[in-house]
PDB file of C-alpha atoms and ligand atoms in Angstrom:
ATOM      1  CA  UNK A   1       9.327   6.863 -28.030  1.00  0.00           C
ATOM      2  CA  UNK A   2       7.662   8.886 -25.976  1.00  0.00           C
ATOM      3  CA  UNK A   3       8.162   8.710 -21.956  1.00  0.00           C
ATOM      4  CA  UNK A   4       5.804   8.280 -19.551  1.00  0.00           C
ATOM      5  CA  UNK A   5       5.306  11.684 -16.793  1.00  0.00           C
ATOM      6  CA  UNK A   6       3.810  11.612 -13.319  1.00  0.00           C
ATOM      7  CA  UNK A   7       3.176  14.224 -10.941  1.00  0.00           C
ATOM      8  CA  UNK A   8       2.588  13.508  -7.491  1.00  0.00           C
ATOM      9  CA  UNK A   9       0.351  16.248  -5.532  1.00  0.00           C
ATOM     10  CA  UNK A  10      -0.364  15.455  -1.872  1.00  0.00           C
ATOM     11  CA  UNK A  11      -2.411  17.598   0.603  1.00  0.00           C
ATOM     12  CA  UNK A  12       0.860  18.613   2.802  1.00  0.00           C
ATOM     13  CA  UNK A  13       1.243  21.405   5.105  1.00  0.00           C
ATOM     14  CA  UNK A  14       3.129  24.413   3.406  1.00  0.00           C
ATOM     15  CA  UNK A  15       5.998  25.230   4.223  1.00  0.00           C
ATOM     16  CA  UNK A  16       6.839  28.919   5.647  1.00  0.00           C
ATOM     17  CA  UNK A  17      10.130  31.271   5.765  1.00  0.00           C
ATOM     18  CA  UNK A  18      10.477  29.979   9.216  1.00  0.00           C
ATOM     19  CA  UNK A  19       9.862  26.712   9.261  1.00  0.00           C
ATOM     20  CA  UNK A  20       9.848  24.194   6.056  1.00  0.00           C
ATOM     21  CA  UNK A  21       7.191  21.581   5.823  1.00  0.00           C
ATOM     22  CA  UNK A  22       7.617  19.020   8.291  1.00  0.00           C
ATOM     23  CA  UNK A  23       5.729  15.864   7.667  1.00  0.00           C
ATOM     24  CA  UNK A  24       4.268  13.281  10.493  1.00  0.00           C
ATOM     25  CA  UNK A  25       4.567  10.080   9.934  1.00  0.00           C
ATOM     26  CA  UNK A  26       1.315   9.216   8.029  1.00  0.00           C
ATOM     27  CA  UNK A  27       2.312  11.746   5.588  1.00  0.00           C
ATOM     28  CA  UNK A  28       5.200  10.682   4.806  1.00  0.00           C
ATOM     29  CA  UNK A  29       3.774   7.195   4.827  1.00  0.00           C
ATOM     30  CA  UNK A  30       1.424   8.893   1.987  1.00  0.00           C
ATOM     31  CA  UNK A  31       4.498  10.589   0.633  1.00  0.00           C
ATOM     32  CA  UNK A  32       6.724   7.213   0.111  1.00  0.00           C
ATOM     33  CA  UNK A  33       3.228   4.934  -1.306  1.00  0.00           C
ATOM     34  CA  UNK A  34       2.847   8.203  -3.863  1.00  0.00           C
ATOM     35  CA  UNK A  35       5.979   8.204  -5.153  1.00  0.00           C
ATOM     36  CA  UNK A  36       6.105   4.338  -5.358  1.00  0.00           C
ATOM     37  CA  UNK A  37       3.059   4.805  -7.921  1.00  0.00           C
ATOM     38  CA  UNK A  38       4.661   7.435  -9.853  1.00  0.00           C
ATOM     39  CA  UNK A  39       8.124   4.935  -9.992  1.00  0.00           C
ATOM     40  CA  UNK A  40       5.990   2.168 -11.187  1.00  0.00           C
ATOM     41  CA  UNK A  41       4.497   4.815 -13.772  1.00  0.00           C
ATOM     42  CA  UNK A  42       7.524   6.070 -15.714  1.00  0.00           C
ATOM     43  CA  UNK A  43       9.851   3.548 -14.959  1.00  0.00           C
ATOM     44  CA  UNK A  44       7.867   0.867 -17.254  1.00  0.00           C
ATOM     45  CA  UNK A  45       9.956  -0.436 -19.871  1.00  0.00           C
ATOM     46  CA  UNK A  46       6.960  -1.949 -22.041  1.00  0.00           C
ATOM     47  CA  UNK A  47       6.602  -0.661 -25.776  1.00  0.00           C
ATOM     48  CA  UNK A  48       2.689  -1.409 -25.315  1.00  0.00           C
ATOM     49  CA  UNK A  49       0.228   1.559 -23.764  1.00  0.00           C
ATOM     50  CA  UNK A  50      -2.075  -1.034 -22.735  1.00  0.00           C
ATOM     51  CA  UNK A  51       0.469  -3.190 -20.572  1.00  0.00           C
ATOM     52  CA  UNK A  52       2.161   0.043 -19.266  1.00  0.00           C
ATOM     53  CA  UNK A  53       1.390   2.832 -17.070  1.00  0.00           C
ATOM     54  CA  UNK A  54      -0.407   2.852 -13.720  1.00  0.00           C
ATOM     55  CA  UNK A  55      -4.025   2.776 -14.887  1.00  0.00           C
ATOM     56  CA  UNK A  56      -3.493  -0.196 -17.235  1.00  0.00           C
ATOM     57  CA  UNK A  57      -2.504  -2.349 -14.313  1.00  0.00           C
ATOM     58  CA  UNK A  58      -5.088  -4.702 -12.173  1.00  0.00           C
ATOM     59  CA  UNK A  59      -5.687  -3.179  -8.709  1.00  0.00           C
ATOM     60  CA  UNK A  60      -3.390  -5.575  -6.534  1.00  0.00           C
ATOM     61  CA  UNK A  61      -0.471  -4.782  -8.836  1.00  0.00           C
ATOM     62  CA  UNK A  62      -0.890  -0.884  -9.267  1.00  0.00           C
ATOM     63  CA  UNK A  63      -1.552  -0.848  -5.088  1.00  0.00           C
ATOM     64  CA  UNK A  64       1.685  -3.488  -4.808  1.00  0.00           C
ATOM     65  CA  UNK A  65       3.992  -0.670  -5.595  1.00  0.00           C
ATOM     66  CA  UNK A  66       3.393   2.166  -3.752  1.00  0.00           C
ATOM     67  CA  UNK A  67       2.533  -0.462  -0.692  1.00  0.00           C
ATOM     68  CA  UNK A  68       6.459  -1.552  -0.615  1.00  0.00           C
ATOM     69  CA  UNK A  69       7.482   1.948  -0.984  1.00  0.00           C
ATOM     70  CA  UNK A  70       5.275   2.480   2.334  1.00  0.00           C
ATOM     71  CA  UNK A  71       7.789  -0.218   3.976  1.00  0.00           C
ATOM     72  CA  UNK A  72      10.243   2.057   4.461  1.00  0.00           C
ATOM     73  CA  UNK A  73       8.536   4.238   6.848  1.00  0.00           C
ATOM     74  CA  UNK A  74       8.422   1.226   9.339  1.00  0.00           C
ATOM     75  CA  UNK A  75      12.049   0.684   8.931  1.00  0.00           C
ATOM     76  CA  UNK A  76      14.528   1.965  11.834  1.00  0.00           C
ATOM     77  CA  UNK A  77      17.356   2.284   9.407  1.00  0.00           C
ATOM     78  CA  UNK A  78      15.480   4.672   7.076  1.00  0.00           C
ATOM     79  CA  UNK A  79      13.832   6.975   9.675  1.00  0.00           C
ATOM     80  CA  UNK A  80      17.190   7.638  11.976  1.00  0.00           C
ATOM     81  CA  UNK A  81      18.762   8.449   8.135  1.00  0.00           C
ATOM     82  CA  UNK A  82      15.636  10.843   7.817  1.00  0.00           C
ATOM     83  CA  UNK A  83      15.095  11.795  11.471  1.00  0.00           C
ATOM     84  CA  UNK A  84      17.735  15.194  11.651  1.00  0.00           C
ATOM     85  CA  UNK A  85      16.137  17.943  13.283  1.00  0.00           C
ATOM     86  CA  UNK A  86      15.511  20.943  11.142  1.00  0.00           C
ATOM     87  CA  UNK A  87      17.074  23.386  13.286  1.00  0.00           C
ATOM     88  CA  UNK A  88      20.016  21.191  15.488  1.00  0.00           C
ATOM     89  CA  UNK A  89      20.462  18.651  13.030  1.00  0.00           C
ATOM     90  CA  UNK A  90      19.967  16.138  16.096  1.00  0.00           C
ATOM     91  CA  UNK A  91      18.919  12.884  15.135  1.00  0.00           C
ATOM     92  CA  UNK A  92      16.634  10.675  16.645  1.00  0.00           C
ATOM     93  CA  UNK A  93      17.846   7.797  18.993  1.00  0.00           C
ATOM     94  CA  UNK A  94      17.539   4.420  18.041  1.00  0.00           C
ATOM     95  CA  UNK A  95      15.169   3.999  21.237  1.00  0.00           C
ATOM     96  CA  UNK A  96      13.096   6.796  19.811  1.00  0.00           C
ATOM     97  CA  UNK A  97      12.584   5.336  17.208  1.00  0.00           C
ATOM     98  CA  UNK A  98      11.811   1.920  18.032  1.00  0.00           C
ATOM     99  CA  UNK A  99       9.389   3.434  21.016  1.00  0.00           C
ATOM    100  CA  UNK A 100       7.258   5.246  18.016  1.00  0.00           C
ATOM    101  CA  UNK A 101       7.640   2.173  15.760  1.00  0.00           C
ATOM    102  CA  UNK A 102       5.828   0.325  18.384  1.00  0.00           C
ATOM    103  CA  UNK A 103       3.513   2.830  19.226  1.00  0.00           C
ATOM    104  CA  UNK A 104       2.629   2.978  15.545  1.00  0.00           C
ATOM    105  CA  UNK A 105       2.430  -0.820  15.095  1.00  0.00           C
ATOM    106  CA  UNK A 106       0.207  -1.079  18.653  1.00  0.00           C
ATOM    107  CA  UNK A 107      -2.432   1.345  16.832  1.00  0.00           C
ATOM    108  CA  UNK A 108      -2.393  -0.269  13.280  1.00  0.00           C
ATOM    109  CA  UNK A 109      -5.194  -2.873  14.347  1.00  0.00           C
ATOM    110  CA  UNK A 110      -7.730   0.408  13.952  1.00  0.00           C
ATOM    111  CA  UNK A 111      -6.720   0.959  10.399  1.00  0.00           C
ATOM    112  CA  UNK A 112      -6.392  -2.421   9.355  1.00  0.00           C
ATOM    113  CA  UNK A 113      -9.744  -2.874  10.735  1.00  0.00           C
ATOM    114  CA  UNK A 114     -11.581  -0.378   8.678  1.00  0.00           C
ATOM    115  CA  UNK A 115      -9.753  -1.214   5.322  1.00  0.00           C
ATOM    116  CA  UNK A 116     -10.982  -5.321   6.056  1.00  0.00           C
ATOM    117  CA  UNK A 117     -14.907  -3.653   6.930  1.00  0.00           C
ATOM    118  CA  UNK A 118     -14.061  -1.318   3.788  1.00  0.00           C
ATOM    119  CA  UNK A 119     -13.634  -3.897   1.381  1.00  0.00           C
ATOM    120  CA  UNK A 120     -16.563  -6.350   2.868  1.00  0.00           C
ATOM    121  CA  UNK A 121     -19.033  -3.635   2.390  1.00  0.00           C
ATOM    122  CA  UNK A 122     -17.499  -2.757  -0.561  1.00  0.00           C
ATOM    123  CA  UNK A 123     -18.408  -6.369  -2.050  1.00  0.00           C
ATOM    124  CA  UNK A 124     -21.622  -6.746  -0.072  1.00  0.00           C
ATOM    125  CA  UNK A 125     -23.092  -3.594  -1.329  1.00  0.00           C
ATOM    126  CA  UNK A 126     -22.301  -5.352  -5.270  1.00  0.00           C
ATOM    127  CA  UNK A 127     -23.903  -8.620  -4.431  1.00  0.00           C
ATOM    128  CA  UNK A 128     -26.402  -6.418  -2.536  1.00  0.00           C
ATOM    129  CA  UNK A 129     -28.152  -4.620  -5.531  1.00  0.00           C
ATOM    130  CA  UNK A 130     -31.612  -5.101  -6.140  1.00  0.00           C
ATOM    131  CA  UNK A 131     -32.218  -7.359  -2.766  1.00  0.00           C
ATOM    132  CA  UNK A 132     -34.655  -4.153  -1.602  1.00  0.00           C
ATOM    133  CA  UNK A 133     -31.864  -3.342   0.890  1.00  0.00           C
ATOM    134  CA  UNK A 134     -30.831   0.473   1.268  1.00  0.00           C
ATOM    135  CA  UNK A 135     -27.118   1.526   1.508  1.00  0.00           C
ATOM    136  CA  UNK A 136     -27.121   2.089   5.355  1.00  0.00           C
ATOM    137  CA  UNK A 137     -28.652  -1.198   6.149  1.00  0.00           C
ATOM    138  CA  UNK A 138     -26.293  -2.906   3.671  1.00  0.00           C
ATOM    139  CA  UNK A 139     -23.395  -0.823   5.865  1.00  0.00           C
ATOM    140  CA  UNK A 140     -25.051  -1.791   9.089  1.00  0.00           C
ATOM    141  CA  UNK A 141     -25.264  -5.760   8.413  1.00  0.00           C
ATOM    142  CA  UNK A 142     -21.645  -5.562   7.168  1.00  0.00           C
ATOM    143  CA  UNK A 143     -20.300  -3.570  10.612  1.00  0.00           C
ATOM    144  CA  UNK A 144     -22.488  -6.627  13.042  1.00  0.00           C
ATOM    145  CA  UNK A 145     -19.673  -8.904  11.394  1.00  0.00           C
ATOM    146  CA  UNK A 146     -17.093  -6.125  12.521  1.00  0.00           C
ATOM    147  CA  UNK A 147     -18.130  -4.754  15.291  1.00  0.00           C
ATOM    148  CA  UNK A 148     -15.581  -3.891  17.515  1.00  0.00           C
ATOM    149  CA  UNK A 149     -14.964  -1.050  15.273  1.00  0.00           C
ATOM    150  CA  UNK A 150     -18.564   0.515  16.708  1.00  0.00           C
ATOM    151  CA  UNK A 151     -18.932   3.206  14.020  1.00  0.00           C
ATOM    152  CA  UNK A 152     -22.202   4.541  14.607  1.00  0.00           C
ATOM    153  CA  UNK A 153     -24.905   4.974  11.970  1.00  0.00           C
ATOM    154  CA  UNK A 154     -24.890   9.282  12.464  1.00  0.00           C
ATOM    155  CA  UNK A 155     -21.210   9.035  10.856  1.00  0.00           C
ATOM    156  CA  UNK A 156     -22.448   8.014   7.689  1.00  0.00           C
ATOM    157  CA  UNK A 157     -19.482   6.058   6.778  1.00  0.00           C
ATOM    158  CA  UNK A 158     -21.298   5.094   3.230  1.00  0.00           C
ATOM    159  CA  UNK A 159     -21.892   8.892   2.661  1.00  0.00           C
ATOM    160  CA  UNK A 160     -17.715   8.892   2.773  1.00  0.00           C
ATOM    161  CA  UNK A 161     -17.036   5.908   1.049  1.00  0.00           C
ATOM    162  CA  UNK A 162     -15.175   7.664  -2.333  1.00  0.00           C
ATOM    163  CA  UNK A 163     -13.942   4.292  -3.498  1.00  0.00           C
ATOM    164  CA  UNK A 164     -17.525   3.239  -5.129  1.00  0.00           C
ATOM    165  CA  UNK A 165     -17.196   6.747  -7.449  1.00  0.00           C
ATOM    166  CA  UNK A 166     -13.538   6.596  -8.260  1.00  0.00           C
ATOM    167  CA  UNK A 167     -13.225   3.244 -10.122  1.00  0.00           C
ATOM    168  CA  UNK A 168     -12.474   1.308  -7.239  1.00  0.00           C
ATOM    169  CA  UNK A 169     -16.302  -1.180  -7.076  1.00  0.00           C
ATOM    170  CA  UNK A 170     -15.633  -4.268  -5.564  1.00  0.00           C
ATOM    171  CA  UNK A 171     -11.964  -4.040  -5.700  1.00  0.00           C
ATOM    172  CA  UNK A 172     -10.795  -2.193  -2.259  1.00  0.00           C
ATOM    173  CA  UNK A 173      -9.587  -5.362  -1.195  1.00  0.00           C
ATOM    174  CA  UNK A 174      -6.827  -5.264  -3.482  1.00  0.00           C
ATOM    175  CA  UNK A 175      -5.316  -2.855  -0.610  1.00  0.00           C
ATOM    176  CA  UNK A 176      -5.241  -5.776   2.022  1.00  0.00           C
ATOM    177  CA  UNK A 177      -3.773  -8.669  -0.889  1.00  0.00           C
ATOM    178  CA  UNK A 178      -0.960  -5.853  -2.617  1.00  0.00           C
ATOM    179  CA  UNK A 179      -0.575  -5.117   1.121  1.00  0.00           C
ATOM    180  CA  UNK A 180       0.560  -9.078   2.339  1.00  0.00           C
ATOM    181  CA  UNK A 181       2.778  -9.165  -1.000  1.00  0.00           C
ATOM    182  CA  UNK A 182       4.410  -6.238  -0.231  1.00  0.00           C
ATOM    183  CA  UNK A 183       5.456  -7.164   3.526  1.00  0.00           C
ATOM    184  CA  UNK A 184       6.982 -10.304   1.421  1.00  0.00           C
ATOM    185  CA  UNK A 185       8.768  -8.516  -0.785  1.00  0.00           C
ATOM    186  CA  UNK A 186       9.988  -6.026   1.260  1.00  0.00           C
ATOM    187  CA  UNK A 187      11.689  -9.096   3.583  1.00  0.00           C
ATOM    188  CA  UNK A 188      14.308  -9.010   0.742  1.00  0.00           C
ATOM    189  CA  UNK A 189      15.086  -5.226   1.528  1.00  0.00           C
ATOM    190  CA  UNK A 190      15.196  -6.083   5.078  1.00  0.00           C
ATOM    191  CA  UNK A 191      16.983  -8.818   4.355  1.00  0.00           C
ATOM    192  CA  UNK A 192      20.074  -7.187   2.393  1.00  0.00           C
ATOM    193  CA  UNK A 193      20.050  -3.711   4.117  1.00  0.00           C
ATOM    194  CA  UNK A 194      17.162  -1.083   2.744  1.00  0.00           C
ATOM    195  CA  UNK A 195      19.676   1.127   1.542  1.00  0.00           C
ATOM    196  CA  UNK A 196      20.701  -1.945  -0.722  1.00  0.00           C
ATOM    197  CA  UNK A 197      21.076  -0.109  -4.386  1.00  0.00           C
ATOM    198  CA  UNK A 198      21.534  -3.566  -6.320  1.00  0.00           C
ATOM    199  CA  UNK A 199      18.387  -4.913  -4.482  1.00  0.00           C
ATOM    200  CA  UNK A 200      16.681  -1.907  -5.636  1.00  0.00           C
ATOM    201  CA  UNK A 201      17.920  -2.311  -9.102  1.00  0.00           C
ATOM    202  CA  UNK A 202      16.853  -5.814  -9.149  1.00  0.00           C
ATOM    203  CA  UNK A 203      13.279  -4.343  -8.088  1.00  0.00           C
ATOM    204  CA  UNK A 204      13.069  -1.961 -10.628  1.00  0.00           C
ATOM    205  CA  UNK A 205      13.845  -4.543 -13.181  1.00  0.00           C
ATOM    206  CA  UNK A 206      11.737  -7.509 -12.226  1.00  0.00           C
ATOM    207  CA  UNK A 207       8.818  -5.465 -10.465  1.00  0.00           C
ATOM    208  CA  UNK A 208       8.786  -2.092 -12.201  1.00  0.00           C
ATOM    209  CA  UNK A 209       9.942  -2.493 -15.583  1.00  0.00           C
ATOM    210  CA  UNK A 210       7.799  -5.011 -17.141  1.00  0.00           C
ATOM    211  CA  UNK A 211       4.841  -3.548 -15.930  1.00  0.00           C
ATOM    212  CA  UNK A 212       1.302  -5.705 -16.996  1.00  0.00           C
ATOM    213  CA  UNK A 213       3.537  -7.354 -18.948  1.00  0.00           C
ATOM    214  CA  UNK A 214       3.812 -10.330 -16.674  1.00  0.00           C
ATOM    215  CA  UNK A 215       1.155 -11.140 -13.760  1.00  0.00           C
ATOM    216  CA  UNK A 216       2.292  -9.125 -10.329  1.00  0.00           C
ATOM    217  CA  UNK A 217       2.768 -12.968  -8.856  1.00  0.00           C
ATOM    218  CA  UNK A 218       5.668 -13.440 -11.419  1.00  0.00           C
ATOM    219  CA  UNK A 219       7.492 -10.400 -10.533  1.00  0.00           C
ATOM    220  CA  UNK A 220       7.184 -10.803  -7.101  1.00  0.00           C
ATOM    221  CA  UNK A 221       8.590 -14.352  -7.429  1.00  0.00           C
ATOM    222  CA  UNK A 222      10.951 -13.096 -10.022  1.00  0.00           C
ATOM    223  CA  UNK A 223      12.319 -10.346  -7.484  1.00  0.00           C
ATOM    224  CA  UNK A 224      12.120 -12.649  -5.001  1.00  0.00           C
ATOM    225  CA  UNK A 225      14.579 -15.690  -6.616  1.00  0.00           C
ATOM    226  CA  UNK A 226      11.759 -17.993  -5.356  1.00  0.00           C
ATOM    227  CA  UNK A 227       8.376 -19.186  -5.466  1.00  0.00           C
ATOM    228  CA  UNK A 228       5.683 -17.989  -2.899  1.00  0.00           C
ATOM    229  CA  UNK A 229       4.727 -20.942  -1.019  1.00  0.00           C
ATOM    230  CA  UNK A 230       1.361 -21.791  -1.811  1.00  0.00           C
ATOM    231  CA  UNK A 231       0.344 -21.589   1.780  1.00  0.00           C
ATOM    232  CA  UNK A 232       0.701 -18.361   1.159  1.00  0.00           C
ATOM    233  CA  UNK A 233      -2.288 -17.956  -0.776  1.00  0.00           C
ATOM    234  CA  UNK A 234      -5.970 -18.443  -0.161  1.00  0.00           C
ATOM    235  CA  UNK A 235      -7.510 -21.759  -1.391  1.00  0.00           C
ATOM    236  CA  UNK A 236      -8.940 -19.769  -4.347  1.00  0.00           C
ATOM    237  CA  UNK A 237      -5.873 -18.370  -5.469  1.00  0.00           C
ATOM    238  CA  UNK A 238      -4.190 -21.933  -4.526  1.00  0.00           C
ATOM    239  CA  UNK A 239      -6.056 -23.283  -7.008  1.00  0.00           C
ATOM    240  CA  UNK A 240      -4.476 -20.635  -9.877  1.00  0.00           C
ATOM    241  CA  UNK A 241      -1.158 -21.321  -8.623  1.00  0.00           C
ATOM    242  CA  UNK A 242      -1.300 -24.727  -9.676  1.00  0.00           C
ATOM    243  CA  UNK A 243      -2.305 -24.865 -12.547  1.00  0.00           C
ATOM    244  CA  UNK A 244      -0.516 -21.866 -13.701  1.00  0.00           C
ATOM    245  CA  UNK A 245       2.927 -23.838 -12.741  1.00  0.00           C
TER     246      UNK A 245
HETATM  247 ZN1  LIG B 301      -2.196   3.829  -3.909  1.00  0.00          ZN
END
């Protein structure tokens, strides 16, 4: 049988003679949600191309992956493992690292922000078409409903938006959904150290191995040893829960 390949190809700064690349955190943050993808790529154990492989999964589940991988970056365990200096070999103190942790956290609101105005315009401008509306005033009706983010119209965020041209249409939101499942499923991890290798093994075999064979909810709860509480979920999805059980 042939086996699945992935190459991951980020836009890093190169490395020189005297000093190697040296990542900040958002790259690495791009670095560890990468290679999640490419895990969830070739370590699919199903026979069938159109249940396997990253492109043959639904948006939520191909995101899920490389969100949890992501997790690590906020842990303190991981970064004081990855923290040595290049040249001393000094690691980072544990106060360091909880005073960027925070500092990261405090600034996440901006981010999370954008994605949440991202994925509103994203579905407004679908519902949108045809109502005699341009793009910009679509953009500028969805940013009145968030607008402490006060991006003004000379940006031309819609001119930016990539998403709508690279198979993403009214589906961005899957970032924000695969995003709250991950945090859940990374409480295991957190739970049983995130340097746990049988908890990883158990997450390669109920999350990454049976790709779109099963739904994403089944190998969370799968990997989890538990149902998701349905409060968990939005009425809508409520609703599928139920009668699904
Ligand atoms: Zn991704």
């Amino acid at each position: 049988m042939p086996l699945p390949i992935a190459v991951l190809h980020g836009n890093f700064p190169q490395g020189t003679l005297d000093q190697p690349c040296l990542l900040d955190h958002k790259d690495l943050r791009v670095l560890l949600h990468e290679f999640g993808h490419c895990l969830q790529h070739v370590l699919t154990r199903s026979p069938h191309h159109t249940l396997s492989g990253i492109s043959e999964l639904g948006r939520d589940s191909a995101e899920f992956a490389g969100q949890v991988f992501e997790r690590w970056c906020s842990s303190r365990e991981f970064l004081l493992w990855l923290s040595d200096h290049y040249q001393t070999g000094q690691r980072l103190t544990e106060a360091q690292v909880d005073t960027a942790l925070t500092s990261i956290n405090a600034y996440d609101s901006w981010p999370t922000g954008q994605l949440l105005m991202s994925a509103l315009f994203d579905f407004e401008l679908h519902l949108a078409q045809g109502d005699g509306r341009t793009v910009q005033q679509v953009f500028d009706a969805v940013q009145r409903e968030v607008p402490h983010l006060n991006i003004p119209s000379w940006c031309r965020f819609a001119n930016s938006f990539d998403y709508l041209v690279t198979g993403y249409e009214a589906s961005v939101y899957a970032y924000k959904w695969s995003g709250v499942l991950a945090s859940e499923a990374f409480k295991r991890f957190q739970q049983e150290w995130v340097f746990n290798a049988s908890t990883g093994k158990e997450f390669r075999e109920t999350v990454l191995a049976p790709g779109g064979s099963q739904s994403l909810l089944q190998s969370i709860e799968a990997f989890l040893k538990q149902p998701l509480p349905l409060d968990f979920f939005p009425a809508a999805v409520n609703r599928y829960q139920t009668a699904d059980r």
